[in-house]
PDB file of C-alpha atoms in Angstrom:
ATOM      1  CA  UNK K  14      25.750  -2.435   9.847  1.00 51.00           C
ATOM      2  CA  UNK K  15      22.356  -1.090   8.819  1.00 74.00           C
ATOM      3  CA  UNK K  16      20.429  -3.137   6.173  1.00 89.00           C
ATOM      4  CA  UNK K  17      18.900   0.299   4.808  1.00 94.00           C
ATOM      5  CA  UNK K  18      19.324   3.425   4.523  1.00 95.00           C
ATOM      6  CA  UNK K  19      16.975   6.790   4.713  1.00 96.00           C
ATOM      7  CA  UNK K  20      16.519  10.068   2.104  1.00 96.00           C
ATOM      8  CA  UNK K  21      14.294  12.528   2.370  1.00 97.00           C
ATOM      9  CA  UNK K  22      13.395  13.460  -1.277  1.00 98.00           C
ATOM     10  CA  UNK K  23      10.782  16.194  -2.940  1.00 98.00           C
ATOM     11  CA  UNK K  24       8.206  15.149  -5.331  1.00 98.00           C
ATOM     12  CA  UNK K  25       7.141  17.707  -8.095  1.00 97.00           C
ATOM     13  CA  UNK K  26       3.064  17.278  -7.593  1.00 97.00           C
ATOM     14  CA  UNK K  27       1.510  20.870  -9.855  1.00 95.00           C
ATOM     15  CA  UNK K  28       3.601  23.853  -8.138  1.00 96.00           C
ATOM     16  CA  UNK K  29       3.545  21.896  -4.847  1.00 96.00           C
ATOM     17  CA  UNK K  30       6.272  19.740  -3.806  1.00 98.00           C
ATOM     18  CA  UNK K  31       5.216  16.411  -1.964  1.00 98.00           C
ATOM     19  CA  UNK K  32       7.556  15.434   1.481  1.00 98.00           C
ATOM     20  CA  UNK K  33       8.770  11.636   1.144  1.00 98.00           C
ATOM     21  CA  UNK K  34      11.352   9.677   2.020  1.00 98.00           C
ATOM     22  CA  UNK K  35      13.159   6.603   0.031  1.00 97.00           C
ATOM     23  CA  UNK K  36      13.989   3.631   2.147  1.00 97.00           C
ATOM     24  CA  UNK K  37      17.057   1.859   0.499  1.00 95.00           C
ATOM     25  CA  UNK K  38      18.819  -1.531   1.055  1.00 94.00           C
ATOM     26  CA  UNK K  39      22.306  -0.780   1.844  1.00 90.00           C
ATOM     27  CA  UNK K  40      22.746  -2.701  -1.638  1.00 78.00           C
ATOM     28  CA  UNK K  41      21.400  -0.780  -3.705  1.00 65.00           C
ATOM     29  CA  UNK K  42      22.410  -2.176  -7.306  1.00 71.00           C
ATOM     30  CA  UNK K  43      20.635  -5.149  -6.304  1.00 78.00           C
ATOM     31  CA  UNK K  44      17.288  -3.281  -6.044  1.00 90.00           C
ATOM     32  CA  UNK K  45      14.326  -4.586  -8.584  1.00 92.00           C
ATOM     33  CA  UNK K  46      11.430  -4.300  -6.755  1.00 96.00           C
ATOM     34  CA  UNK K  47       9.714  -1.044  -4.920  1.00 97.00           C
ATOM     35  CA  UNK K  48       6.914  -0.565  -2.870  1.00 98.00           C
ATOM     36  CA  UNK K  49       5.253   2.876  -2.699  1.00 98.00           C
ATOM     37  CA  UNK K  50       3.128   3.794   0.576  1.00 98.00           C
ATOM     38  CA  UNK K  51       1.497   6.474   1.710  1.00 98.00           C
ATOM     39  CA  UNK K  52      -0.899   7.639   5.359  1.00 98.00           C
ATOM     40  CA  UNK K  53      -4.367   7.550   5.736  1.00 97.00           C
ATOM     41  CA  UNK K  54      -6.793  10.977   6.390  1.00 95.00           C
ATOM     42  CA  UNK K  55      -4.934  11.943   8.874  1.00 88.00           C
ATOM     43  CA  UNK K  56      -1.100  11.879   9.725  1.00 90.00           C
ATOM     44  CA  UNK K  57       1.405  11.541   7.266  1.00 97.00           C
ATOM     45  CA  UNK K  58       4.355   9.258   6.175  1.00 98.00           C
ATOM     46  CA  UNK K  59       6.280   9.213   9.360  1.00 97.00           C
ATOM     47  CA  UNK K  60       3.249   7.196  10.630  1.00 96.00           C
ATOM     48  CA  UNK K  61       5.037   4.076  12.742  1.00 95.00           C
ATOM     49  CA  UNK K  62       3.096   1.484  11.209  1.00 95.00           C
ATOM     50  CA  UNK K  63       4.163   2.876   8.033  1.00 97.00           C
ATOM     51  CA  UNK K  64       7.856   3.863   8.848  1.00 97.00           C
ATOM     52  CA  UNK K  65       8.182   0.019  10.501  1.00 97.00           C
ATOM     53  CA  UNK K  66       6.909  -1.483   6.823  1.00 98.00           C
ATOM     54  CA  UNK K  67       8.990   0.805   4.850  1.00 98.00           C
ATOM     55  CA  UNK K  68      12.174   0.149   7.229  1.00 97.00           C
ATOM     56  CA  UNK K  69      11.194  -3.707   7.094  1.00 97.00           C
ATOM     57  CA  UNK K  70      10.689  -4.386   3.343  1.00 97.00           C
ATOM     58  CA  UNK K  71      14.088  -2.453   2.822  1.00 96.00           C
ATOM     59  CA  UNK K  72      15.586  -4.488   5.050  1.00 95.00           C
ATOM     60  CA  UNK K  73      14.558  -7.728   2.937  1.00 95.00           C
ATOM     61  CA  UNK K  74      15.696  -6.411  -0.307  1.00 94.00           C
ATOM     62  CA  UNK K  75      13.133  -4.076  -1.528  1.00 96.00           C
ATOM     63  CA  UNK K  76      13.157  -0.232  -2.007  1.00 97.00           C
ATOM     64  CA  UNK K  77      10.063   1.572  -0.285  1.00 98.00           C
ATOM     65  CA  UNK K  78       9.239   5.287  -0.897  1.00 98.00           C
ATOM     66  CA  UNK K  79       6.426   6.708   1.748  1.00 98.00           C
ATOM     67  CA  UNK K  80       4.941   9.974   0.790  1.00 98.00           C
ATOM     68  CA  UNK K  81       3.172  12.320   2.729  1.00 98.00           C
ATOM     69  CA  UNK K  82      -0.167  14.370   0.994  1.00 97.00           C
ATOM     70  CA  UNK K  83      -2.142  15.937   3.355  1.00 91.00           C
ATOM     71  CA  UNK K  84      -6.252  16.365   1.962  1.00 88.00           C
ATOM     72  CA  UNK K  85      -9.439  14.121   2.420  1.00 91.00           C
ATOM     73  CA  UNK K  86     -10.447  14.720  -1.565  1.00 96.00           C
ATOM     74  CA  UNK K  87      -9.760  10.889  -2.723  1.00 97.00           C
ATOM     75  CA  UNK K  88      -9.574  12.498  -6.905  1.00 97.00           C
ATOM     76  CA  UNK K  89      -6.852  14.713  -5.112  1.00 97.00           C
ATOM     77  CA  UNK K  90      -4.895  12.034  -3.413  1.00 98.00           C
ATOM     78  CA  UNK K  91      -4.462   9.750  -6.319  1.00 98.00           C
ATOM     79  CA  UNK K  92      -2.956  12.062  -8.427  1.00 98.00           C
ATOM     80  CA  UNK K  93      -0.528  12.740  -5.949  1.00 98.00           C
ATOM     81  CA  UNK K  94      -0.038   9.486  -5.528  1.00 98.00           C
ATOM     82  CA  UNK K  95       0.614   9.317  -9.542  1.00 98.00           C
ATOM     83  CA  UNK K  96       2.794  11.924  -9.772  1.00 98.00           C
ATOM     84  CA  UNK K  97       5.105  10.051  -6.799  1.00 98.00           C
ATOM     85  CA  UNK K  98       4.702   6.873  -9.432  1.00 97.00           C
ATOM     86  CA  UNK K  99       6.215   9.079 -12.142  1.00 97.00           C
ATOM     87  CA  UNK K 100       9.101  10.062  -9.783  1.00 97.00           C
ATOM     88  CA  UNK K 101       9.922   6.484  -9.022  1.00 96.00           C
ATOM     89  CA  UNK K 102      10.028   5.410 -12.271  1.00 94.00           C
ATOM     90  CA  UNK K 103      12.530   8.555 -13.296  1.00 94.00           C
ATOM     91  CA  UNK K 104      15.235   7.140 -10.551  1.00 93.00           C
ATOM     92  CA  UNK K 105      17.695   6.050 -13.119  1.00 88.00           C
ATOM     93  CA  UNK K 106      19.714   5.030 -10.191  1.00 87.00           C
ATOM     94  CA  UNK K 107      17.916   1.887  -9.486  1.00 89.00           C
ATOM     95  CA  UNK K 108      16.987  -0.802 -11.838  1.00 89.00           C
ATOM     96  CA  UNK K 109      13.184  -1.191 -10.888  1.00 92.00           C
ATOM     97  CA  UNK K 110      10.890  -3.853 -12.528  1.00 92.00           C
ATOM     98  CA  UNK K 111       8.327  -4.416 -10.366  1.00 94.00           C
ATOM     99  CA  UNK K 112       6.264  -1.727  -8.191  1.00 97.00           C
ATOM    100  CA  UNK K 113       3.687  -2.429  -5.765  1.00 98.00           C
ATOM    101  CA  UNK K 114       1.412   0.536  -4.430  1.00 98.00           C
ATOM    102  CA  UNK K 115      -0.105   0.429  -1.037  1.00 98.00           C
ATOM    103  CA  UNK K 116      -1.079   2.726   1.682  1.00 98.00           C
ATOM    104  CA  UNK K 117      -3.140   2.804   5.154  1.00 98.00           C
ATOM    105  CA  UNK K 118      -6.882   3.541   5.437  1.00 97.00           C
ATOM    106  CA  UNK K 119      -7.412   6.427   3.025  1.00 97.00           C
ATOM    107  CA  UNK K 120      -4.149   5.656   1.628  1.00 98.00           C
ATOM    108  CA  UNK K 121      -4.703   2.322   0.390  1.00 98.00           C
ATOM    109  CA  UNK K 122      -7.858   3.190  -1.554  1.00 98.00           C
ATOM    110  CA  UNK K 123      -5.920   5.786  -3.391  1.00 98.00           C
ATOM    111  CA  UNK K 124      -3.687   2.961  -4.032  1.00 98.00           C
ATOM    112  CA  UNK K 125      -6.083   0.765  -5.018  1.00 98.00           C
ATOM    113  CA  UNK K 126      -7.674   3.832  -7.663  1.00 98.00           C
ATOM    114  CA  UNK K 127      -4.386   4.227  -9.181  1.00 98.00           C
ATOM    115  CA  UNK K 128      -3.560   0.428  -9.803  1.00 98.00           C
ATOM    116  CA  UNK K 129      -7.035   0.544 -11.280  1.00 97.00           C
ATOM    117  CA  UNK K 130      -6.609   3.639 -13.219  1.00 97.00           C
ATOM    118  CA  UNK K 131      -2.839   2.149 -14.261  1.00 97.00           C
ATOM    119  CA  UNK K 132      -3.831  -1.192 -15.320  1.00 95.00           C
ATOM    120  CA  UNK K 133      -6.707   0.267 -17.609  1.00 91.00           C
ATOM    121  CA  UNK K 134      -4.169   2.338 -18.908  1.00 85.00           C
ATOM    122  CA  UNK K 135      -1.787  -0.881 -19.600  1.00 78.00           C
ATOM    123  CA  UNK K 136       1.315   0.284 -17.007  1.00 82.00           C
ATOM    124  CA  UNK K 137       2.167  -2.575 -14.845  1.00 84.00           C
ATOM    125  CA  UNK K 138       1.633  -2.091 -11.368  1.00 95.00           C
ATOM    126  CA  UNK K 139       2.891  -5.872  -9.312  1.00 97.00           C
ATOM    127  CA  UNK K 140       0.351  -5.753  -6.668  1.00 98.00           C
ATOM    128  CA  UNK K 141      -1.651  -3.615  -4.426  1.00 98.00           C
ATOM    129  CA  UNK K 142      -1.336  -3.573  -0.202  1.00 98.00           C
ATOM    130  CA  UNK K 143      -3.920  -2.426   1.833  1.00 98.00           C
ATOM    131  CA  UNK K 144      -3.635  -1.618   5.322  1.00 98.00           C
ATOM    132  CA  UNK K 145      -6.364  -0.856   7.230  1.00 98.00           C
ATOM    133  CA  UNK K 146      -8.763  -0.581   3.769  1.00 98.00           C
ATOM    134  CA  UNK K 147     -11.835   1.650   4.958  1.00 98.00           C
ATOM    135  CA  UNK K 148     -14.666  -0.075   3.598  1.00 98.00           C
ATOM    136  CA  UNK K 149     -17.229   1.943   4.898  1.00 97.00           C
ATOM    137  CA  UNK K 150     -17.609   4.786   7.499  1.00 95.00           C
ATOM    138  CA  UNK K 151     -18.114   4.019  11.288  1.00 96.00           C
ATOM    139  CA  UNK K 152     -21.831   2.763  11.201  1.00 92.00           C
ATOM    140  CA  UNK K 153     -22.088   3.477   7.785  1.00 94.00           C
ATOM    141  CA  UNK K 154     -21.910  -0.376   6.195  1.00 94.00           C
ATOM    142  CA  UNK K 155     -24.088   0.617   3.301  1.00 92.00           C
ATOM    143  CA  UNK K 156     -20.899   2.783   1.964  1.00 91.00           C
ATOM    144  CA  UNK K 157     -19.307  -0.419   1.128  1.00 93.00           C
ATOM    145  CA  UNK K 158     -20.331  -0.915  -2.597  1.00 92.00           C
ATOM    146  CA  UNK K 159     -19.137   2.671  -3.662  1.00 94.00           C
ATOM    147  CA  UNK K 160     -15.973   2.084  -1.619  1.00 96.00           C
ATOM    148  CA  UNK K 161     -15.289  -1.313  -3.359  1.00 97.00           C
ATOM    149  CA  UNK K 162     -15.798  -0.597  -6.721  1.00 97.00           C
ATOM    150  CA  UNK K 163     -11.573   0.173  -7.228  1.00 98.00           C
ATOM    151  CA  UNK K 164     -11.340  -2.931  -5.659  1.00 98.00           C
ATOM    152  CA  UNK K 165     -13.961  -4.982  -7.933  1.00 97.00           C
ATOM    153  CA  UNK K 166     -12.579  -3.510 -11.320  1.00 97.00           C
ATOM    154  CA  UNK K 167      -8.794  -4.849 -10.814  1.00 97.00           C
ATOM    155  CA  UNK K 168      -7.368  -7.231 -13.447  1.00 96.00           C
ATOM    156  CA  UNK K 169      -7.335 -10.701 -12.264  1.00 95.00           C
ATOM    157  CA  UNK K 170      -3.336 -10.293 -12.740  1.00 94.00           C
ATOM    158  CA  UNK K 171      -3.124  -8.139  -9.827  1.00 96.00           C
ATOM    159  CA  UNK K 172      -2.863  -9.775  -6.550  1.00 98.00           C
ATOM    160  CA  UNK K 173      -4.080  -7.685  -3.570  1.00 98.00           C
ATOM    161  CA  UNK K 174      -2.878  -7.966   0.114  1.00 98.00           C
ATOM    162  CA  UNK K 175      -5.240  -6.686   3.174  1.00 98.00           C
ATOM    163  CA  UNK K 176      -3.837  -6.318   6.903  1.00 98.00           C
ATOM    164  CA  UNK K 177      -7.262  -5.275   8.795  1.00 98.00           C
ATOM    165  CA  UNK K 178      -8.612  -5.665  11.967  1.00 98.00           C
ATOM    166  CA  UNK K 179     -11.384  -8.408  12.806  1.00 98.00           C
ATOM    167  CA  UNK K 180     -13.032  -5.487  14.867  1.00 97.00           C
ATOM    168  CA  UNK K 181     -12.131  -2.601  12.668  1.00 97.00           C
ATOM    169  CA  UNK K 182     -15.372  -0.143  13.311  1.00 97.00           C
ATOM    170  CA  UNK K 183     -14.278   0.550   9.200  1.00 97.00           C
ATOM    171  CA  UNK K 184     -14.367  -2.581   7.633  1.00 98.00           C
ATOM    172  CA  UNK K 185     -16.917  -5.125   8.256  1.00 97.00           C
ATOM    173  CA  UNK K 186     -15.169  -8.767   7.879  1.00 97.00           C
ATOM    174  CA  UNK K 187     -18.688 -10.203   6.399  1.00 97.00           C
ATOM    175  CA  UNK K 188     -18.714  -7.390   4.214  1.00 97.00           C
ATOM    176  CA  UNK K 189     -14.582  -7.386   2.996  1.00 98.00           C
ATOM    177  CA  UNK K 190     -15.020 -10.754   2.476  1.00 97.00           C
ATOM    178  CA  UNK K 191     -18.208 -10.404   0.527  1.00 97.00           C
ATOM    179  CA  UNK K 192     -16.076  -7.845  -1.677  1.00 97.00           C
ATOM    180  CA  UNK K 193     -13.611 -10.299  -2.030  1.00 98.00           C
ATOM    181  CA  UNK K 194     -15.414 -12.778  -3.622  1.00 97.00           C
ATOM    182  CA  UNK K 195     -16.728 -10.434  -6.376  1.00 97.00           C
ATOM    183  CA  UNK K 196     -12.873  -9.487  -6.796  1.00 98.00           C
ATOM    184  CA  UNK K 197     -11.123 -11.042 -10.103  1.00 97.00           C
ATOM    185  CA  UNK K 198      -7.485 -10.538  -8.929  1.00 97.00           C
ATOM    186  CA  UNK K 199      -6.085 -12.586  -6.606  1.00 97.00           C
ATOM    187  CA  UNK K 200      -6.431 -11.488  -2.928  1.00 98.00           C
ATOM    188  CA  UNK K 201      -4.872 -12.640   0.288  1.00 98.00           C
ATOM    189  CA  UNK K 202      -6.232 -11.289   3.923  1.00 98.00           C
ATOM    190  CA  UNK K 203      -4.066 -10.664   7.133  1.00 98.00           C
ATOM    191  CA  UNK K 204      -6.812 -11.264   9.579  1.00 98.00           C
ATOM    192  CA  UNK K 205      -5.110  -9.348  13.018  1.00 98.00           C
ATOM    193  CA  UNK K 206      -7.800 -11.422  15.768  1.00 97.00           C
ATOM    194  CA  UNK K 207      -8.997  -8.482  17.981  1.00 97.00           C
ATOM    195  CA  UNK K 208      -7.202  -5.958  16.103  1.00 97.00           C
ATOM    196  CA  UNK K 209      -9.230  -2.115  15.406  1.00 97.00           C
ATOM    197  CA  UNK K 210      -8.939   0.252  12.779  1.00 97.00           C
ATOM    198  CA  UNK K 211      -5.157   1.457  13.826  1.00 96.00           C
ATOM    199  CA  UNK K 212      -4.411  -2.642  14.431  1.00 96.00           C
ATOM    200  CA  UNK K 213      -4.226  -2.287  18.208  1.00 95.00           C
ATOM    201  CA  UNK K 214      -4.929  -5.336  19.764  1.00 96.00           C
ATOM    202  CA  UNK K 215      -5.656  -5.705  23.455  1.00 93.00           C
ATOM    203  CA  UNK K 216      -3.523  -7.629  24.976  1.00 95.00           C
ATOM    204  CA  UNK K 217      -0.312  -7.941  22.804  1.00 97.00           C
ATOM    205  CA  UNK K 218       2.444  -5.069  22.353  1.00 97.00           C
ATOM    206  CA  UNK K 219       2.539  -3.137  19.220  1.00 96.00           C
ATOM    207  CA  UNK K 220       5.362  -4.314  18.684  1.00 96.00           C
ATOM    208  CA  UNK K 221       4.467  -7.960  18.224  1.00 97.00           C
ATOM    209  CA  UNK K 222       1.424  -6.812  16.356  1.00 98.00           C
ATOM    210  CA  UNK K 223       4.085  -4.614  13.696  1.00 98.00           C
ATOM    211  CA  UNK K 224       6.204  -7.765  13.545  1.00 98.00           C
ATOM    212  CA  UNK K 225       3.187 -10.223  12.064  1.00 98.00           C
ATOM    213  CA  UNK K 226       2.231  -7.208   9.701  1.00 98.00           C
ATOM    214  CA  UNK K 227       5.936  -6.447   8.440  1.00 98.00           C
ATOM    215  CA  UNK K 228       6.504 -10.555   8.160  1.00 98.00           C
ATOM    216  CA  UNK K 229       3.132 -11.219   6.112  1.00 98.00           C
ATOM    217  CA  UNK K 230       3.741  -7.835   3.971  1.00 98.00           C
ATOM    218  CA  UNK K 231       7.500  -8.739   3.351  1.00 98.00           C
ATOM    219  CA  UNK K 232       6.911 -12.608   2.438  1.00 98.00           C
ATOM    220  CA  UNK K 233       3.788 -11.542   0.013  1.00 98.00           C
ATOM    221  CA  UNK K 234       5.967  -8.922  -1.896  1.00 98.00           C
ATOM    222  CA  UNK K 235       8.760 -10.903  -2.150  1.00 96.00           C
ATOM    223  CA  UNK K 236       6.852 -13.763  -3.513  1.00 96.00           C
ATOM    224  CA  UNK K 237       4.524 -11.717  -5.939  1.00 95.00           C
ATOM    225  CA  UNK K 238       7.750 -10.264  -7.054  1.00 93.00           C
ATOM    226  CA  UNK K 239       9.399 -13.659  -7.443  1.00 86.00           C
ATOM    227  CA  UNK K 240       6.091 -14.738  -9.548  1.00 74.00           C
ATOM    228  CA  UNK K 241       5.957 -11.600 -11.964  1.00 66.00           C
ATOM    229  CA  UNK K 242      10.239 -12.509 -12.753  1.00 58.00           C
ATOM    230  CA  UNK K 243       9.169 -15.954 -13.612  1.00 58.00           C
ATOM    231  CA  UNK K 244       6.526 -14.776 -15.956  1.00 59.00           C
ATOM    232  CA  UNK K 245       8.962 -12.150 -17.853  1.00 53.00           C
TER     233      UNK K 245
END
């Protein structure tokens, strides 16, 4: 018996209607935390990386909706990516307490504006995961600061999760680390040894590779999760 189960959905984003897709444990009424993802530049939700973490965290117990907005305007993506907030928290359905927003490359820093944006704006938001976070542009290392400003102004209540690459041509690991320590929330790094932008690493199957991701993402949520319940 499947531990999840798939719906495609429609998110009301202006007068457009945003693809996505909830990813369900089979028990459903048991449901309290959700994890919202979305693709990087290019793509969309059916990503694999993505589709493997949404598919995993439902398996453990958590809901995951992935959403698909096509656009390279950051402003643009983040409201999407608030008006797919609003839908989750209108699913009557499901008794949600905790929500954690993450995304890949582009993805997660529209996550990371959002949780910024939310947390100024006193909504809780659990944590933020960030796949892949694009620091910079290929070659372009001086980007960082403008990139990491999102990340700089979250609360110190806010943990953060990043899953990059040690040779990701996107985010220096001197730099990331350099952001990290100006960071006040909490922040815990998936370093993938040999791993690029798209977490290919020579050598191992991407399988394997989607297995370490899925277990560090799962195991972080579920614990952040755990920690926010003790603190209500």
């Amino acid at each position: 018996m499947d531990k999840f189960c798939e719906e495609k959905v429609k998110v009301q984003f202006g007068v457009k209607l945003l693809d996505a897709v909830l990813c369900v444990p089979t028990q459903a009424g048991d449901v309290h935390t959700a994890v919202v993802l979305t693709h990087g530049a290019g793509g969309d939700m059916n990503f694999k990386h993505l589709v493997s973490v949404a598919q995993a965290l439902a398996s453990s117990g958590s809901l995951c909706l992935r959403f698909t907005c096509k656009g390279l305007n950051l402003p643009y993506r983040v409201r999407a990516y608030k008006a797919v907030w609003e839908y989750l928290n209108t699913l009557e359905k499901f008794s949600i307490r905790h929500i954690f927003l993450g995304g890949r490359s582009m993805g997660s820093r529209a996550a990371v504006a959002l949780a910024r944006q939310l947390s100024e704006a006193a909504e809780a938001v659990a944590g933020v995961i960030c796949l892949s976070f694009p620091l910079h542009p290929p070659g372009q290392t001086h980007a960082h600061r403008q990139r990491s400003e999102d990340l700089r102004g979250l609360p110190e209540e806010m943990p953060v999760l990043f899953v990059s690459g040690t040779v990701d041509d996107m985010c220096d690991r001197a730099l990331l680390e350099t952001v990290v320590k100006d960071m006040k929330a909490p922040v815990d790094v998936l370093w993938l040894e040999g791993g690029g932008h798209g977490l290919a690493v020579r050598g191992r199957s991407e399988d394997s590779v989607l297995d370490e991701v899925n277990l560090r993402v799962v195991t972080w949520t579920l614990k952040h999760a755990a920690h926010v319940k003790d603190q209500s």
